[in-house]
Amino acid sequence: MKLQESGENYLETILILTQEKGYVRSVDIAHALSFTKPSVSRAISVLKKAEHITVDTDGGIELTQTGRQIAEQIYERHRLLTEYLKAIGVSEETAAADACRMEHVISQETFDRLKEHVARRS
């Protein structure tokens, strides 16, 4: 089943929060994404059912192997696209916002070629 953009955003946020804090709870996600706790709770339920995350008895959320793979792929795209857009003169704020939208729709082929292009220019 193809994960929707919102699910990818949740997984990416869980990855980032885990890297920053070492642990993640629903309230952390709600705060980071400016979403309501009920919205986050519904998303967590969907991600858990799809086996992209686990939730322990204390409410700690962790990515499964598949969840981590998706999150890392999306986050890599986000970072590269943001840096590329900034390098061509887009403001940091706009670059980050545009990269957030682009990271979900860009094909793997296009991303791979862009990544190679950036590597050659470095």
Backbone as JSON, one array per atom type, in Angstrom:
{
  "sequence": "MKLQESGENYLETILILTQEKGYVRSVDIAHALSFTKPSVSRAISVLKKAEHITVDTDGGIELTQTGRQIAEQIYERHRLLTEYLKAIGVSEETAAADACRMEHVISQETFDRLKEHVARRS",
  "N": [[0.84, -1.19, 0.0], [0.64, 2.14, -0.93], [2.0, 4.82, 0.76], [0.52, 7.81, 1.87], [1.18, 11.33, 1.32], [0.91, 12.73, 3.77], [1.36, 10.71, 5.64], [4.01, 10.11, 5.06], [5.15, 12.51, 5.86], [4.67, 12.42, 8.62], [6.28, 10.19, 9.33], [8.81, 11.17, 8.62], [8.98, 13.31, 10.4], [8.96, 11.92, 12.85], [11.41, 10.59, 12.62], [13.22, 12.8, 12.58], [12.66, 14.0, 15.08], [13.39, 11.91, 16.77], [16.13, 11.82, 16.27], [16.82, 14.31, 17.3], [15.87, 14.35, 19.98], [15.95, 11.78, 21.01], [13.78, 10.29, 21.74], [10.26, 9.92, 21.06], [6.99, 11.16, 21.41], [3.41, 11.28, 20.99], [2.54, 13.89, 21.58], [4.83, 15.37, 21.06], [5.02, 15.17, 18.31], [2.64, 16.43, 17.56], [3.17, 19.01, 18.45], [5.46, 19.65, 16.87], [4.42, 19.59, 14.26], [2.32, 21.28, 14.41], [-0.28, 20.27, 14.74], [-3.45, 18.97, 15.9], [-3.86, 16.99, 18.88], [-5.79, 14.86, 18.61], [-5.75, 14.52, 15.78], [-3.12, 13.67, 15.34], [-3.19, 11.34, 16.81], [-4.95, 9.74, 15.28], [-3.42, 9.47, 12.94], [-1.17, 8.15, 13.95], [-2.32, 5.75, 14.66], [-2.98, 4.71, 12.11], [-0.4, 4.49, 10.97], [0.74, 2.69, 12.72], [-0.88, 0.43, 12.32], [-0.15, -0.12, 9.69], [2.32, -1.03, 10.15], [4.56, 0.65, 10.27], [5.43, 1.97, 12.44], [6.03, 1.5, 15.98], [4.42, 1.53, 19.15], [5.11, 2.0, 22.46], [4.22, 0.94, 25.85], [4.39, 3.22, 27.38], [3.82, 5.21, 25.64], [5.82, 5.88, 23.91], [7.13, 6.34, 20.68], [8.39, 4.55, 17.98], [10.18, 4.06, 14.95], [9.67, 1.39, 12.67], [11.63, -0.99, 10.8], [10.81, -0.72, 8.09], [9.41, 1.68, 8.28], [11.48, 3.4, 9.03], [13.11, 3.27, 6.73], [11.48, 4.51, 4.8], [11.18, 7.05, 6.0], [13.86, 7.95, 6.08], [14.44, 8.08, 3.36], [12.66, 10.09, 2.48], [13.54, 12.22, 4.07], [16.17, 12.51, 3.15], [15.66, 13.35, 0.53], [14.38, 15.76, 1.12], [16.43, 17.27, 2.36], [18.41, 17.4, 0.29], [16.98, 18.62, -1.83], [16.27, 21.06, -0.63], [18.82, 22.22, -0.18], [19.74, 22.37, -2.82], [17.87, 24.13, -3.99], [18.36, 26.43, -2.46], [20.98, 26.9, -3.3], [20.6, 27.78, -5.89], [19.59, 30.23, -5.49], [17.15, 30.55, -4.16], [15.28, 31.66, -1.37], [15.92, 30.62, 2.03], [13.66, 29.92, 3.6], [11.6, 29.65, 1.66], [12.78, 27.68, 0.05], [12.88, 25.46, 1.79], [10.13, 25.06, 2.25], [9.19, 24.56, -0.37], [10.73, 22.31, -1.01], [9.64, 20.5, 0.78], [7.19, 19.97, -0.35], [7.94, 19.02, -2.88], [9.45, 16.72, -2.33], [7.77, 14.56, -2.07], [6.66, 13.97, -4.51], [8.52, 13.79, -6.54], [10.11, 11.71, -8.91], [11.95, 8.64, -8.46], [13.94, 8.27, -10.34], [14.4, 10.91, -11.33], [15.22, 12.14, -8.96], [17.56, 10.69, -8.4], [19.18, 11.44, -10.61], [19.37, 14.21, -10.13], [20.69, 14.17, -7.71], [23.14, 13.04, -8.52], [23.99, 15.08, -10.21], [24.32, 17.21, -8.42], [26.36, 16.14, -6.84], [28.46, 16.04, -8.71], [28.97, 18.71, -9.06], [29.98, 19.52, -6.71]],
  "CA": [[0.0, 0.0, 0.0], [1.39, 3.4, -1.05], [1.79, 5.75, 1.86], [0.17, 9.15, 1.41], [2.11, 12.39, 1.69], [0.81, 13.05, 5.2], [2.04, 9.64, 6.36], [5.45, 10.32, 4.88], [5.53, 13.65, 6.72], [4.72, 11.94, 10.0], [7.47, 9.35, 9.5], [9.97, 12.06, 8.57], [8.99, 14.06, 11.67], [9.38, 10.99, 13.9], [12.85, 10.41, 12.43], [13.91, 14.02, 13.0], [12.51, 14.15, 16.53], [14.2, 10.86, 17.39], [17.52, 12.27, 16.18], [17.0, 15.49, 18.16], [15.52, 14.13, 21.39], [16.19, 10.42, 21.44], [12.49, 9.63, 21.92], [9.15, 10.67, 20.47], [5.62, 10.88, 21.86], [2.41, 11.94, 20.15], [2.52, 15.32, 21.86], [5.98, 15.96, 20.37], [4.65, 15.26, 16.89], [1.6, 17.46, 17.47], [3.85, 20.3, 18.6], [6.35, 19.88, 15.73], [3.66, 19.79, 13.03], [1.19, 22.19, 14.72], [-1.52, 19.52, 14.54], [-4.13, 18.64, 17.15], [-3.56, 15.65, 19.4], [-6.63, 13.84, 17.97], [-5.26, 14.27, 14.41], [-1.91, 12.87, 15.46], [-3.61, 10.02, 17.29], [-5.48, 9.0, 14.13], [-2.29, 9.15, 12.05], [-0.36, 7.15, 14.64], [-3.06, 4.5, 14.54], [-2.81, 4.24, 10.73], [1.0, 4.1, 10.78], [0.96, 1.48, 13.52], [-1.56, -0.66, 11.61], [0.67, -0.4, 8.5], [3.59, -1.54, 10.68], [5.65, 1.6, 10.04], [5.87, 2.41, 13.76], [5.55, 0.79, 17.16], [4.14, 2.42, 20.27], [5.27, 1.22, 23.69], [3.19, 1.16, 26.86], [4.52, 4.59, 27.89], [3.5, 6.14, 24.56], [6.99, 6.15, 23.07], [6.92, 5.95, 19.29], [9.62, 4.21, 17.27], [10.04, 3.61, 13.57], [10.07, 0.03, 12.34], [12.61, -0.97, 9.72], [10.2, -0.15, 6.89], [9.12, 3.08, 8.57], [12.75, 4.12, 8.99], [13.54, 3.37, 5.34], [10.66, 5.55, 4.16], [11.52, 8.34, 6.62], [15.2, 8.36, 5.65], [14.35, 8.44, 1.94], [11.98, 11.38, 2.39], [14.4, 13.23, 4.68], [17.29, 12.74, 2.21], [15.12, 14.18, -0.55], [14.12, 17.09, 1.66], [17.71, 17.97, 2.57], [19.06, 17.69, -0.99], [16.18, 19.6, -2.57], [16.41, 22.36, 0.06], [20.15, 22.76, -0.46], [19.8, 22.71, -4.24], [17.08, 25.34, -4.22], [19.11, 27.55, -1.88], [22.16, 27.13, -4.14], [20.22, 28.51, -7.11], [19.14, 31.56, -5.11], [15.85, 30.58, -3.48], [15.44, 31.94, 0.06], [15.92, 29.41, 2.86], [12.29, 29.6, 3.99], [10.89, 29.16, 0.47], [13.42, 26.44, -0.37], [12.43, 24.4, 2.7], [8.7, 24.83, 2.0], [9.05, 23.93, -1.69], [11.32, 20.96, -0.91], [8.68, 19.67, 1.51], [6.17, 19.53, -1.31], [8.57, 18.28, -3.98], [10.02, 15.45, -1.88], [6.76, 13.51, -2.13], [6.19, 13.71, -5.87], [9.63, 13.61, -7.48], [10.37, 10.3, -9.19], [13.25, 8.17, -8.01], [14.88, 8.53, -11.43], [14.75, 12.33, -11.33], [15.98, 12.42, -7.75], [18.9, 10.11, -8.57], [19.94, 12.29, -11.55], [19.64, 15.46, -9.44], [21.71, 13.85, -6.71], [24.4, 12.9, -9.26], [24.34, 16.42, -10.69], [24.82, 17.97, -7.26], [27.64, 15.55, -6.44], [29.47, 16.44, -9.69], [29.23, 20.15, -8.93], [30.61, 19.76, -5.4]],
  "C": [[0.88, 1.25, 0.0], [1.0, 4.33, 0.1], [1.49, 7.13, 1.29], [1.2, 10.16, 1.92], [2.08, 12.68, 3.18], [1.51, 11.97, 6.04], [3.54, 9.75, 6.25], [5.95, 11.46, 5.76], [5.61, 13.23, 8.18], [5.98, 11.11, 10.24], [8.74, 10.19, 9.51], [10.09, 12.83, 9.89], [9.43, 13.16, 12.82], [10.88, 10.75, 13.82], [13.62, 11.61, 12.98], [13.84, 14.19, 14.52], [13.33, 13.11, 17.29], [15.67, 11.26, 17.39], [17.79, 13.42, 17.14], [16.87, 15.15, 19.64], [15.82, 12.74, 21.91], [14.91, 9.62, 21.66], [11.41, 10.52, 21.32], [7.84, 10.21, 21.1], [4.67, 11.64, 20.95], [2.4, 13.45, 20.35], [3.68, 16.04, 21.18], [5.68, 16.16, 18.89], [3.63, 16.38, 16.69], [2.23, 18.85, 17.54], [4.69, 20.62, 17.36], [5.57, 20.22, 14.45], [2.51, 20.78, 13.19], [-0.15, 21.55, 14.37], [-2.16, 19.28, 15.91], [-3.75, 17.24, 17.58], [-4.47, 14.58, 18.79], [-6.19, 13.52, 16.53], [-4.03, 13.38, 14.44], [-2.26, 11.46, 15.9], [-4.15, 9.16, 16.16], [-4.34, 8.57, 13.2], [-1.41, 8.06, 12.67], [-1.02, 5.78, 14.52], [-2.89, 3.89, 13.14], [-1.39, 3.74, 10.5], [1.34, 2.83, 11.56], [0.34, 0.27, 12.82], [-0.76, -1.07, 10.37], [2.06, -0.92, 8.86], [4.79, -0.67, 10.3], [6.21, 2.13, 11.36], [5.41, 1.4, 14.81], [5.33, 1.83, 18.24], [4.23, 1.58, 21.54], [4.21, 1.62, 24.72], [3.25, 2.55, 27.48], [4.22, 5.64, 26.83], [4.68, 6.52, 23.69], [6.81, 5.57, 21.68], [8.27, 5.69, 18.65], [9.29, 3.76, 15.87], [10.42, 2.14, 13.47], [11.12, 0.13, 11.23], [12.03, -0.34, 8.46], [9.88, 1.34, 7.09], [10.38, 3.93, 8.5], [13.24, 4.29, 7.55], [12.78, 4.47, 4.61], [11.07, 6.92, 4.68], [12.88, 8.84, 6.14], [15.21, 8.77, 4.18], [13.73, 9.84, 1.78], [12.89, 12.49, 2.94], [15.61, 13.53, 3.79], [16.83, 13.64, 1.07], [14.93, 15.61, -0.08], [15.42, 17.89, 1.78], [18.34, 18.35, 1.23], [18.29, 18.75, -1.77], [16.29, 20.99, -1.94], [17.75, 22.99, -0.28], [20.29, 23.17, -1.92], [19.06, 24.0, -4.52], [17.77, 26.58, -3.64], [20.31, 27.91, -2.75], [21.82, 27.9, -5.42], [19.53, 29.83, -6.78], [17.78, 31.67, -4.46], [16.1, 30.83, -1.99], [15.3, 30.65, 0.86], [14.49, 28.98, 3.22], [11.5, 29.01, 2.81], [11.46, 27.82, 0.01], [12.94, 25.27, 0.49], [10.96, 24.05, 2.44], [8.49, 24.12, 0.66], [9.6, 22.5, -1.67], [10.35, 20.01, -0.22], [7.58, 19.16, 0.59], [6.77, 18.64, -2.39], [9.02, 16.88, -3.56], [9.05, 14.28, -2.02], [6.37, 13.11, -3.54], [7.31, 13.46, -6.88], [9.88, 12.11, -7.68], [11.75, 9.92, -8.67], [14.31, 8.45, -9.07], [15.34, 9.99, -11.42], [15.59, 12.68, -10.11], [17.41, 11.9, -7.87], [19.76, 10.97, -9.5], [20.29, 13.62, -10.89], [20.74, 15.27, -8.41], [23.09, 13.71, -7.37], [24.9, 14.26, -9.73], [24.95, 17.26, -9.55], [26.19, 17.45, -6.84], [28.76, 15.96, -7.41], [29.88, 17.9, -9.52], [29.96, 20.48, -7.62], [32.11, 19.61, -5.45]]
}
